[in-house]
Coordinates of C-alpha atoms in Angstrom, one line a residue:
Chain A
X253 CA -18.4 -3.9 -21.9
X254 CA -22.1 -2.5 -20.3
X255 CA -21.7 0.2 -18.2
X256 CA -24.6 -0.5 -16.5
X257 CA -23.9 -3.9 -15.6
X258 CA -20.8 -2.9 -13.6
X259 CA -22.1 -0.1 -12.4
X260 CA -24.9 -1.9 -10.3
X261 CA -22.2 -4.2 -9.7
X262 CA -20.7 -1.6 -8.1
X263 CA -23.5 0.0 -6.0
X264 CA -24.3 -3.8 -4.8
X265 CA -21.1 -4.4 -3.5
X266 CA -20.9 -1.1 -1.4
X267 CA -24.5 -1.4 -0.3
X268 CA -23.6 -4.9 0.6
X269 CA -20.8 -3.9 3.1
X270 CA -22.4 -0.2 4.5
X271 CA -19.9 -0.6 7.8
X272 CA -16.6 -1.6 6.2
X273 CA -18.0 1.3 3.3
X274 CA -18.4 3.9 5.5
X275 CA -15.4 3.2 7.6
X276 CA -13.1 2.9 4.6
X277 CA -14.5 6.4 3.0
X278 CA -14.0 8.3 6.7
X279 CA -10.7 7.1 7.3
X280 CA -9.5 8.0 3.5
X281 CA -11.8 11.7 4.0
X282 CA -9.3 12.1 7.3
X283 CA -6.6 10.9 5.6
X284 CA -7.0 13.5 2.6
X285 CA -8.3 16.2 4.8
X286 CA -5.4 16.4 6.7
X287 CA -3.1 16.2 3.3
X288 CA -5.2 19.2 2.1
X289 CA -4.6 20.7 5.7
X290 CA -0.8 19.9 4.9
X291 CA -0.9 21.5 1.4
X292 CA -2.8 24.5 2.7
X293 CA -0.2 25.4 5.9
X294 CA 2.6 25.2 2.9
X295 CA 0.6 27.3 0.7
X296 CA 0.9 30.0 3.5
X297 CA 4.0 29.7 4.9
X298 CA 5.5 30.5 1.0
X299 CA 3.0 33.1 1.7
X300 CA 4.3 34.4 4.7
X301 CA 7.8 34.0 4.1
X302 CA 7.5 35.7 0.8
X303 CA 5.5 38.5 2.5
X304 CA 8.0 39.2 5.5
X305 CA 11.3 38.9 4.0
X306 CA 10.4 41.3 2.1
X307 CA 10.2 43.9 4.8
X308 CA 13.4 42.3 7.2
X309 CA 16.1 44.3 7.0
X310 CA 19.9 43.5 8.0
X311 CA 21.1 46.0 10.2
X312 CA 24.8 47.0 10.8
X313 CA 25.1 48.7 14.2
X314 CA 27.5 51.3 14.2
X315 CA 30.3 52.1 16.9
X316 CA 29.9 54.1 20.1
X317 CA 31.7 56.9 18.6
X318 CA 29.5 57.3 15.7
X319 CA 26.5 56.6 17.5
X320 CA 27.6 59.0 19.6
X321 CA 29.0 62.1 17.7
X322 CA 28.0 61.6 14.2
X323 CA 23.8 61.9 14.2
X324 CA 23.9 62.3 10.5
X325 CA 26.2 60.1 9.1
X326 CA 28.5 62.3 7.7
X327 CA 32.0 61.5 9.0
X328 CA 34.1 59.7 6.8
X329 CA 33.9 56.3 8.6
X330 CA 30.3 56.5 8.4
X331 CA 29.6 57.7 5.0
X332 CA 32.6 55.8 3.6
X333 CA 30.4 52.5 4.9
X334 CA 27.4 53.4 3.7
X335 CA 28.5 54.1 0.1
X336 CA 30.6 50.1 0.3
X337 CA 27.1 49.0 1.3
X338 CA 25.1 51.2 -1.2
X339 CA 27.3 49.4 -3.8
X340 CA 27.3 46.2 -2.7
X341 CA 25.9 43.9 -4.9
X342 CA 21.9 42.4 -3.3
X343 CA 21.4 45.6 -2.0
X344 CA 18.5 47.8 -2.8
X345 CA 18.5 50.5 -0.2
X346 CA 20.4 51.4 2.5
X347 CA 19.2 54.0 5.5
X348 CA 20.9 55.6 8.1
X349 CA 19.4 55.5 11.6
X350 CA 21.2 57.7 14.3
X351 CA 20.6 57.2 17.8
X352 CA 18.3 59.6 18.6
X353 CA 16.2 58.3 15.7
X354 CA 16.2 55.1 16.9
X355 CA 15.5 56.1 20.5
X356 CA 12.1 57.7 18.9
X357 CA 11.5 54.3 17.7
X358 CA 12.0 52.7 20.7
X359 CA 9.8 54.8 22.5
X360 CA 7.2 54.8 19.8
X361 CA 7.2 50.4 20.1
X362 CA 7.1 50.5 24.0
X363 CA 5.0 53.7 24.3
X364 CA 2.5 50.8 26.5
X365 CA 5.2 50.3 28.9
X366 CA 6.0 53.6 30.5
X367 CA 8.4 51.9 33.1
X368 CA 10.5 50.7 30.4
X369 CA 10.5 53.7 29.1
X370 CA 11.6 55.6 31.7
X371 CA 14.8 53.4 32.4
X372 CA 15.8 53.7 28.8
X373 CA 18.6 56.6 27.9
X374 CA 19.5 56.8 24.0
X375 CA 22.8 56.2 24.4
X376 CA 21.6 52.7 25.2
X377 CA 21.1 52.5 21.5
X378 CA 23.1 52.3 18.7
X379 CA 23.1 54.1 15.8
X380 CA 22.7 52.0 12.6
X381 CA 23.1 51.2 8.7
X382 CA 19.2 49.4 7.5
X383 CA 20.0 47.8 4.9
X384 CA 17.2 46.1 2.4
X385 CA 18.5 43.3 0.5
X386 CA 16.6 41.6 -3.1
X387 CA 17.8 38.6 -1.8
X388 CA 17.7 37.9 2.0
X389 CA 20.1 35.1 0.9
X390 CA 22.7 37.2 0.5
X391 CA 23.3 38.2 4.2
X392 CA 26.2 35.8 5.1
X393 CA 27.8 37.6 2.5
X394 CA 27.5 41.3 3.4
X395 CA 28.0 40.1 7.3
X396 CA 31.2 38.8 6.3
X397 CA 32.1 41.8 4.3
X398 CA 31.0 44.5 6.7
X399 CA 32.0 43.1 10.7
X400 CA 34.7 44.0 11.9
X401 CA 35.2 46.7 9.8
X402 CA 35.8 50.0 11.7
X403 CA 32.9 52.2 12.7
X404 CA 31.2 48.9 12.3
X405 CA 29.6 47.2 16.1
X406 CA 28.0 43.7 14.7
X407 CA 26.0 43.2 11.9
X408 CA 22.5 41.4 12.4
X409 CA 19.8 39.6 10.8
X410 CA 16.1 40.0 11.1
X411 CA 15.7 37.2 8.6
X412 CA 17.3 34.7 11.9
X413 CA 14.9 35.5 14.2
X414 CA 11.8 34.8 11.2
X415 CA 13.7 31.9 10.0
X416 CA 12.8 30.2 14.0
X417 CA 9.6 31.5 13.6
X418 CA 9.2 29.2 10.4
X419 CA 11.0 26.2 11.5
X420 CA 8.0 26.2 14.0
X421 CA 5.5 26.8 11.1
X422 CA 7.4 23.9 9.5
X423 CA 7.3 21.6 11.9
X424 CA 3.7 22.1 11.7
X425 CA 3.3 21.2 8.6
X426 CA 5.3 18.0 9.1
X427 CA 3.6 17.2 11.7
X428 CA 0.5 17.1 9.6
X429 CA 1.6 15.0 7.2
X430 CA 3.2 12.0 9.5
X431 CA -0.4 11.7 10.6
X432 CA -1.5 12.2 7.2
X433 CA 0.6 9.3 6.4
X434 CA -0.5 7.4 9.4
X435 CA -4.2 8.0 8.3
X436 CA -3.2 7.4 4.4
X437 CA -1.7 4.0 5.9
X438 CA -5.0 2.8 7.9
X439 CA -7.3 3.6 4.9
X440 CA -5.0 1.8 2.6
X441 CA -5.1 -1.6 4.6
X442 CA -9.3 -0.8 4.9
X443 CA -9.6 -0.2 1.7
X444 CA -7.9 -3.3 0.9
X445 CA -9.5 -5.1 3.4
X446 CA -12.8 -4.2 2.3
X447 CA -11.9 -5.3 -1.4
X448 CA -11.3 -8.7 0.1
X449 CA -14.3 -8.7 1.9
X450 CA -16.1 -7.4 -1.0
X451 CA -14.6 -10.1 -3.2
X452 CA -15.4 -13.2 -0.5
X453 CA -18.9 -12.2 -0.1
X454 CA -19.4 -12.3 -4.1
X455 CA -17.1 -15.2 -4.8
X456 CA -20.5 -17.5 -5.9
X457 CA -20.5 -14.4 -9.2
X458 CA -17.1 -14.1 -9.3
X459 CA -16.7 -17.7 -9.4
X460 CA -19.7 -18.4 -12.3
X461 CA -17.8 -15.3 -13.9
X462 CA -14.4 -16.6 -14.2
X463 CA -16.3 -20.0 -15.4
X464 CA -18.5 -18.6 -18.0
X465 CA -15.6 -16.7 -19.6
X466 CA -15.3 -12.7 -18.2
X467 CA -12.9 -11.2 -18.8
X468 CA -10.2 -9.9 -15.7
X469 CA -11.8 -6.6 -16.2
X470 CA -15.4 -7.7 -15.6
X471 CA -14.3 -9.9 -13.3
X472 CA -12.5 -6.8 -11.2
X473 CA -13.5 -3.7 -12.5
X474 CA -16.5 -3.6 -10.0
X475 CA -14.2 -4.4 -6.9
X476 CA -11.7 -1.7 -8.4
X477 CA -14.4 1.0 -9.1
X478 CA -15.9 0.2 -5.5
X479 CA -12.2 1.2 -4.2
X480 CA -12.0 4.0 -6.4
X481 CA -15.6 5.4 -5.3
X482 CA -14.4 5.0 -2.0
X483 CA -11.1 7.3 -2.9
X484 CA -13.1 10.2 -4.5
X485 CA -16.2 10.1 -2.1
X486 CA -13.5 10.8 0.5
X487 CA -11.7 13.0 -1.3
X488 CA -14.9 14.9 -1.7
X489 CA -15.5 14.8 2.2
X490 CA -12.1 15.8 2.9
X491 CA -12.7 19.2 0.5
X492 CA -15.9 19.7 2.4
X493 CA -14.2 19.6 5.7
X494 CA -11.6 22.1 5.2
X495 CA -14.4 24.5 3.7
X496 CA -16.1 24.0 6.9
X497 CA -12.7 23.6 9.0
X498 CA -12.1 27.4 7.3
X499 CA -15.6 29.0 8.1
X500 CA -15.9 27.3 11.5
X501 CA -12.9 27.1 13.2
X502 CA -9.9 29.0 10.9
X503 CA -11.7 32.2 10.1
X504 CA -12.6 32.6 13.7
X505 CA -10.0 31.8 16.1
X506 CA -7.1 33.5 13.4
X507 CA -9.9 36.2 12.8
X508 CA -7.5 38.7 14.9
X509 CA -4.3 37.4 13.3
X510 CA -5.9 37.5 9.7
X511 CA -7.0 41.2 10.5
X512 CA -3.6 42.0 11.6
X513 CA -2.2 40.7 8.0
X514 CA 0.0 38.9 10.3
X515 CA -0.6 35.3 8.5
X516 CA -2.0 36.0 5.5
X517 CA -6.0 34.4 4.9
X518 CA -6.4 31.2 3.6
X519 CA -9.0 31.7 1.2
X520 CA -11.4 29.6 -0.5
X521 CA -9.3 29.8 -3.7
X522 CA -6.8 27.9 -1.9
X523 CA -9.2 25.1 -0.8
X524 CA -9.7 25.0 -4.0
X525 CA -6.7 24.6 -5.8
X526 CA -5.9 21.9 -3.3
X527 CA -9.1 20.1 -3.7
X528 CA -8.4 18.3 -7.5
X529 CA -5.0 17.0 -5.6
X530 CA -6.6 15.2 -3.1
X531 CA -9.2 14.0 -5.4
X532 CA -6.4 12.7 -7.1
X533 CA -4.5 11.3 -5.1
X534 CA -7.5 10.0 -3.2
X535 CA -9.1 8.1 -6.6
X536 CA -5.2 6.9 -8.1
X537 CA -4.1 6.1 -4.5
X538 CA -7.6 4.1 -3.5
X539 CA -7.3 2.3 -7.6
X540 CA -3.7 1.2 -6.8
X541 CA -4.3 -0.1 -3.9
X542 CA -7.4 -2.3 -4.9
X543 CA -5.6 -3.6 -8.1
X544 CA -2.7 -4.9 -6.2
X545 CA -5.1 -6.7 -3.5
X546 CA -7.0 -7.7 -6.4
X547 CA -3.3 -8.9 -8.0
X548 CA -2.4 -10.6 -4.1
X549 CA -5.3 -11.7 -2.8
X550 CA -7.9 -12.6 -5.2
X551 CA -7.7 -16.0 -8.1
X552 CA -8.8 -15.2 -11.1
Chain B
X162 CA -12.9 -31.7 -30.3
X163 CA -11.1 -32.6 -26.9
X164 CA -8.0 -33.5 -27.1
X165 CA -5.4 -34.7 -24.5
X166 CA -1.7 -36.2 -25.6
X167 CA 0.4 -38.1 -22.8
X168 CA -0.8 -35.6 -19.9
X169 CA -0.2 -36.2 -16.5
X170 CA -0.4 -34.3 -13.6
X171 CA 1.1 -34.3 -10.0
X172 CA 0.4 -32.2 -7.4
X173 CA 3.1 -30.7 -4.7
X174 CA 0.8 -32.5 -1.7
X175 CA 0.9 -35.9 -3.4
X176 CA 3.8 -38.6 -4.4
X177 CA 0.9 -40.2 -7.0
X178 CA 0.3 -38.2 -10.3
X179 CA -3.5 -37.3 -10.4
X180 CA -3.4 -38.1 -14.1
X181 CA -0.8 -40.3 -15.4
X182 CA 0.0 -40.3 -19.2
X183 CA -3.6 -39.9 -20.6
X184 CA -3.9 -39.7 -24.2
X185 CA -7.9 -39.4 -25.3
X186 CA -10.0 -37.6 -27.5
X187 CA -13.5 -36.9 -28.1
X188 CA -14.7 -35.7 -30.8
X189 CA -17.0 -32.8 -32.3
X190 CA -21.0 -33.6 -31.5
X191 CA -19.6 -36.8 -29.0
X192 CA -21.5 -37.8 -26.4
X193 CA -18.8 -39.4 -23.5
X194 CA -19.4 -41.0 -19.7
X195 CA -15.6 -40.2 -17.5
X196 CA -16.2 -43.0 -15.1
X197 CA -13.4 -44.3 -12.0
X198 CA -13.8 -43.9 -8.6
X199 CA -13.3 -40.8 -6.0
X200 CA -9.6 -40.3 -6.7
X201 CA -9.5 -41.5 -10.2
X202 CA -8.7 -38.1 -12.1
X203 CA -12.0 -37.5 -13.3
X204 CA -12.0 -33.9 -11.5
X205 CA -8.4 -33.3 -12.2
X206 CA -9.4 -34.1 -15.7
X207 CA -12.4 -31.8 -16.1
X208 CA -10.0 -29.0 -14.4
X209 CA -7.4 -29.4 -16.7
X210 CA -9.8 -28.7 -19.6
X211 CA -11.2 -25.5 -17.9
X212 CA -7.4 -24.4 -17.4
X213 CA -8.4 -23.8 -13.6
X214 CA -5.3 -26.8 -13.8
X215 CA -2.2 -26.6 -16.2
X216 CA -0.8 -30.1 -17.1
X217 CA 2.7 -31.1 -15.6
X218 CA 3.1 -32.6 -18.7
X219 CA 1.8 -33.4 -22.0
X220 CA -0.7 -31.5 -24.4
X221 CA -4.7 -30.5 -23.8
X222 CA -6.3 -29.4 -26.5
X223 CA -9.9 -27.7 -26.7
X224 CA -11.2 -26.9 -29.8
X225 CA -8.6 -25.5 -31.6
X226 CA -7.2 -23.9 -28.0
X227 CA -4.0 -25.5 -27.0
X228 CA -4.8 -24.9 -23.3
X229 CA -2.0 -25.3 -21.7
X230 CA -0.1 -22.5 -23.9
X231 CA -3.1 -20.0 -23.4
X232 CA -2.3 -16.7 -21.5
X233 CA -4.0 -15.4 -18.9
X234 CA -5.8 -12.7 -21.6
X235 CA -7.0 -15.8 -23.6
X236 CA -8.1 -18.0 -21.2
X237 CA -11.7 -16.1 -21.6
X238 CA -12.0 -17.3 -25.0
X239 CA -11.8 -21.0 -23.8
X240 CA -14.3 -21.0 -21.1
X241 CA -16.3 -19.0 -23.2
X242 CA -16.4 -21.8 -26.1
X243 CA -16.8 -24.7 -22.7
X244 CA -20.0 -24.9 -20.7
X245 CA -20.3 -26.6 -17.0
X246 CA -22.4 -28.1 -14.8
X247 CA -21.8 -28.9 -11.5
X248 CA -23.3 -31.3 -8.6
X249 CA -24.0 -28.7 -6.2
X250 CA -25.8 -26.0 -9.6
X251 CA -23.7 -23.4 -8.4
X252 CA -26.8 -20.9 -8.8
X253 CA -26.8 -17.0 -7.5
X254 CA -29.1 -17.3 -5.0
X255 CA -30.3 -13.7 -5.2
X256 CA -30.7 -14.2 -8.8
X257 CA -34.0 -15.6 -10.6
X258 CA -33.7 -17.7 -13.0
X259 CA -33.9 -15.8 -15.8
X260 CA -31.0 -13.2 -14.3
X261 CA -28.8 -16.3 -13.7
X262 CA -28.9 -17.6 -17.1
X263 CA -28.5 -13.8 -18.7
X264 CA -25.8 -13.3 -16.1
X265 CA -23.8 -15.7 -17.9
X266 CA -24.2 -13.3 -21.2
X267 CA -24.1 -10.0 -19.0
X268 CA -20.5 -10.8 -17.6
X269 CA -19.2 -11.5 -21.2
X270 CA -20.4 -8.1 -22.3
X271 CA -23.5 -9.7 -24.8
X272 CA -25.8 -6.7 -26.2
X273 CA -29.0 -6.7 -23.8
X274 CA -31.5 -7.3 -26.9
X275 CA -29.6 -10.7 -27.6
X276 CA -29.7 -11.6 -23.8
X277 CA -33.9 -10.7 -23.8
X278 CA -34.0 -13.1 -27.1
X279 CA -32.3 -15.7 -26.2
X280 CA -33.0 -16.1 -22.6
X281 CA -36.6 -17.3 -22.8
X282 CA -35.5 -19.8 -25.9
X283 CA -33.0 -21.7 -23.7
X284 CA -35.1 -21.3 -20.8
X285 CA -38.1 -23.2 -22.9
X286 CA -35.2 -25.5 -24.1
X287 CA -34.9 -27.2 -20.4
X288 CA -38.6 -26.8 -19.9
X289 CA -38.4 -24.1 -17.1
X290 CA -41.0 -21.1 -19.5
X291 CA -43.0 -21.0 -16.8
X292 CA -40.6 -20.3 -13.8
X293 CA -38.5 -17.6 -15.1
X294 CA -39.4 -15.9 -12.5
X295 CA -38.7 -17.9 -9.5
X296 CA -35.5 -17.6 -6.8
X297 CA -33.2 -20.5 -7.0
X298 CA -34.6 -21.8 -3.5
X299 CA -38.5 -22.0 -4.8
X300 CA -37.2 -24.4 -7.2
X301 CA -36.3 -28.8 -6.9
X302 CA -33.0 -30.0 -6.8
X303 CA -33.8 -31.2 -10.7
X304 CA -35.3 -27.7 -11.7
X305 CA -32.4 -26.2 -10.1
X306 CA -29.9 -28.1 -12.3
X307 CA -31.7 -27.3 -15.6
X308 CA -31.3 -23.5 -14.6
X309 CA -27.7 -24.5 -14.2
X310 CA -27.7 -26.5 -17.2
X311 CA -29.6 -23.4 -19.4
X312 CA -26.8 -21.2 -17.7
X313 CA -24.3 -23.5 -19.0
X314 CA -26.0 -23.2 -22.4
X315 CA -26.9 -20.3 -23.1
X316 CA -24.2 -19.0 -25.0
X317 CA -23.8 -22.0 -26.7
X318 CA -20.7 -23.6 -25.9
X319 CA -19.1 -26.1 -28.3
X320 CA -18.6 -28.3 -25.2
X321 CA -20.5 -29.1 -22.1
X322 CA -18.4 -30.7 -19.3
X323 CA -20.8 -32.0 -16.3
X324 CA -19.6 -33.3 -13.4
X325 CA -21.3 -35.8 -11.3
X326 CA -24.6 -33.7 -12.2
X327 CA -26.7 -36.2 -11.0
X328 CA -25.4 -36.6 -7.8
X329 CA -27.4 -34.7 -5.9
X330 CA -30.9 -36.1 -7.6
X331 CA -33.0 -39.4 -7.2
X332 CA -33.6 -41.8 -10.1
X333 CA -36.3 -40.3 -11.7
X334 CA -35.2 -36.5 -11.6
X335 CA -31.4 -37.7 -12.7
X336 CA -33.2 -39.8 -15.7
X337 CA -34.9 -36.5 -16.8
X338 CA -31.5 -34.4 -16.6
X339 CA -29.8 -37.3 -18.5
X340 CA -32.6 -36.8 -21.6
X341 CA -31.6 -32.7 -21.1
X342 CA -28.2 -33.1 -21.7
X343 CA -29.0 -35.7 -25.0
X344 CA -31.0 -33.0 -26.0
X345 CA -28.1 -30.4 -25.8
X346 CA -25.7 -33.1 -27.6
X347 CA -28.6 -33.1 -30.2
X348 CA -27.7 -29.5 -30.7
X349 CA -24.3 -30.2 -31.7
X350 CA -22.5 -29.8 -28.6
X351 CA -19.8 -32.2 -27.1
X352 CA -20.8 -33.2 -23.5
X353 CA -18.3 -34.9 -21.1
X354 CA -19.7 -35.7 -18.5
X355 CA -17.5 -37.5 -15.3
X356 CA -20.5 -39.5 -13.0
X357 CA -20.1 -42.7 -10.7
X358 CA -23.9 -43.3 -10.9
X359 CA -24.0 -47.0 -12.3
X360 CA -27.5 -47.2 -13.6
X361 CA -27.2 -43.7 -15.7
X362 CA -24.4 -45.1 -17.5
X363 CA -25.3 -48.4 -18.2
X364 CA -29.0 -47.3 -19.7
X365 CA -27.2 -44.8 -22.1
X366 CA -25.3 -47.3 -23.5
X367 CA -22.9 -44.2 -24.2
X368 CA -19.1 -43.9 -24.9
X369 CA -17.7 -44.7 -21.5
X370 CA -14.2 -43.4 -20.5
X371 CA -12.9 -44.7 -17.4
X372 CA -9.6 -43.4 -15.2
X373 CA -8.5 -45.4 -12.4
X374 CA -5.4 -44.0 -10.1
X375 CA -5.0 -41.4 -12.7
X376 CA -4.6 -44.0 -15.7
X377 CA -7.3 -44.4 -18.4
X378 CA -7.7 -48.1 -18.2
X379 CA -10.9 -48.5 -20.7
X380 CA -12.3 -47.1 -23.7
X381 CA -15.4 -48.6 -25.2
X382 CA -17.7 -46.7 -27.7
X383 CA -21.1 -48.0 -26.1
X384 CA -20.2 -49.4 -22.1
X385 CA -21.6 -49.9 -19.0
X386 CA -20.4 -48.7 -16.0
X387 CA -18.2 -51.9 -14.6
X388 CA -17.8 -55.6 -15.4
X389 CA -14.5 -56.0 -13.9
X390 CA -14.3 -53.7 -11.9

């Protein structure tokens, strides 16, 4: 087989169609992009969720009467809890917060809204048992263990309140990919469209072709490659966007939020690790598709 | 070197079989008219050989290809061994003439210092040397078919099916194609060559084969084109 025979086979035949060309490599760049925008949103919200579950804690409020008359955990119903807890199995430390601690807290969080302050007592708030878990999993189990017990008030989980916050995040990311999808399905039917098109304008060569004895792969390997070109030239677009999607419009508007180590940065290591994915997909997804219109549409 | 044993074929769109129990052969060097009217077979025939057709029933054998029983990978080899011509040339018209005949070599992968060496020899072969250069649409209707023909030729086929190559020429022009394709018989090739043109056919004095509703109804080694008929 020359190389350089179906290689200017190649170039003719997208030269031939610039429109349906161009058209077909945007749609398949928007396509990708927004899979690589997928990918990335994933990439930090294991990120995120690794980062803050770390630091939830579950907290087992204590009683009135403790909160009340035991400030340093040292009556029997208290201590007697937190050595069960201290031993239960998941759990790496366990720290006792009395009232007045936890009222210092309180007005250390709100110390910008001095009204709210004011109308706040401590005995408003519960003493408590923080306890850190390895495994945030594990929660269900030590709630079950520990409510109702006495001493004990209710037993809560910051992990719940994160776990809605990432549902959102999730949603996100689904969201994403449906119109990835959508996109990944109009650049499959122009990418097929365009080998058809490609095909009927050259059916005087392909025809002389197929009568002089090519092969299928001369025959089609141009229309393939054209498809294929069309997949990584995309794909390559796609990579340059979400560089430029990071510097111009990410890096900016989350600049506060990134500062804040709030949602961790999305750095150009992770464009980067997405990008041979979507070049990927984009070439394997692009050669599929022309070989089956190829397969369908066009007589060899 | 052609071969076809009781073949007929029908199509879905018709109750007549296009062909209808042929048996003929022609053999290695031959030089054969396929006469009969519009209808006849003679396409369906020529089709067959080229396996763009596959026979209802019955055997068609090319060369040593039983063409019918070729797969789709083989069916390369056979058109690579069977040269055509056509009435309408069936040139790339953004093509010279000297990249039409080597794209015939270039699609089946032929080394480029074969397709620079052999190019100009069949070009000189249909007496074209001097418009290697030229676009299909600066050229006659007869120059146009030898480019077509050279095409056909250049990687020299063991057979050369034409079909109604004259048609589109005058007299004169169609005489001078007709001494082309003795030429290329000279070389050793079969040539089969389905025409209705009367006079071509009765000055050759040339195997004549003639279908009629699908049915090969005469046979002579040196006809004309029709007494009875």
């Amino acid at each position: 087989m020359r190389a350089s025979f179906v290689f200017s086979e190649v170039v003719t035949g997208l030269r031939r169609n610039v429109t349906m060309t161009v058209a077909m490599i945007l749609t398949t760049a928007i396509s990708l992009g927004l899979l690589g925008g997928g990918l990335l949103v994933v990439r930090t919200i294991d990120r995120m969720q690794q980062d803050y579950y770390q630091r939830v804690e579950t907290v087992v409020y204590l009683s009135a009467d403790i909160s009340a008359n035991d400030p340093g955990c040292t009556s029997s119903t208290c201590s007697a809890l937190r050595g069960q807890l201290e031993s239960a199995p998941g759990v790496q430390t366990v720290i006792f917060e009395s009232r007045q601690a936890a009222f210092a807290r309180f007005q250390r969080i709100f110390q910008g809204q001095p009204e709210l302050l004011q109308l706040a007592r401590p005995e408003a708030l519960p003493a408590s048992l923080r306890v850190q878990l390895s495994d945030p999993a594990r929660f269900p189990s030590i709630a079950k263990a520990f409510t109702g017990r006495p001493g004990v008030d209710r037993v809560t989980d910051q992990g719940e309140y994160l776990r809605q916050l990432f549902r959102a995040l999730d949603g996100l990311r689904n969201a994403t990919f449906v119109i990835a999808l959508i996109q990944a399905l109009a650049a499959l039917l122009l990418i097929s469209n365009t080998i058809q098109i490609s095909a009927f304008t050259r059916r005087a060569e392909v025809g002389v072709m197929r009568l002089t004895g090519a092969s299928r792969w001369y025959t089609q390997l141009p229309f393939l490659l054209e498809a294929v070109v069309a997949g990584v030239v995309g794909g390559v677009l796609a990579i340059v966007g979400l560089v430029i999607g990071k510097v111009a419009f990410v890096d900016r508007v989350l600049a506060g939020v990134f500062e804040a180590a709030i949602v961790p940065r999305i750095g150009y290591a992770d464009i980067f690790s997405v990008a041979p994915i979507l070049l990927l997909v984009g070439a394997s997804v692009a050669a599929l598709t022309g070989y089956l219109t190829l397969r369908l549409y066009v007589r060899t | 070197m052609i071969r076809l044993e009781h073949v007929s074929k029908s199509y879905r769109t018709s109750t007549r079989p296009a062909l209808d129990d042929v048996t003929v052969a022609v053999g290695k060097g031959e030089f054969a008219f396929l006469i009969g009217p519009s209808g006849s077979g003679k396409s369906t025939l020529l089709r067959l050989l080229l396996r763009e057709e596959v026979a209802s029933t019955g055997d068609v054998y090319v060369a040593d290809l039983n063409v019918g029983k070729l797969s789709q990978r083989r069916i390369p080899q056979l058109r690579q061994r069977v040269g055509c011509v056509f009435q309408d040339f069936r040139l790339l018209g953004n093509k010279t003439v000297t990249e039409n005949v080597a794209f015939a070599l270039e699609v089946i992968g032929k080394p480029r210092h074969t397709i620079r060496k052999v190019v100009p020899e069949v070009l000189e072969l249909v007496g074209l040397e001097g418009k290697a250069d030229r676009m299909p649409h600066e050229l006659s209707g007869g120059e146009q078919q030898r480019v077509a023909i050279a095409r056909a030729f250049v990687n020299r086929p063991l057979v050369l099916l034409a079909d109604e190559p004259t048609g589109n020429l005058d007299r004169d022009i169609s005489h001078e194609i007709m001494l082309l394709l003795e030429r290329v018989n000279r070389t050793g090739t079969t040539v089969l060559m389905a025409t209705h043109d009367h006079t071509i056919v009765d000055s050759m004095r040339r195997r004549v084969v003639e279908l009629h509703l699908g049915q090969l109804v005469r046979d002579e080694s040196r006809g004309v084109y029709g007494v009875s008929r």
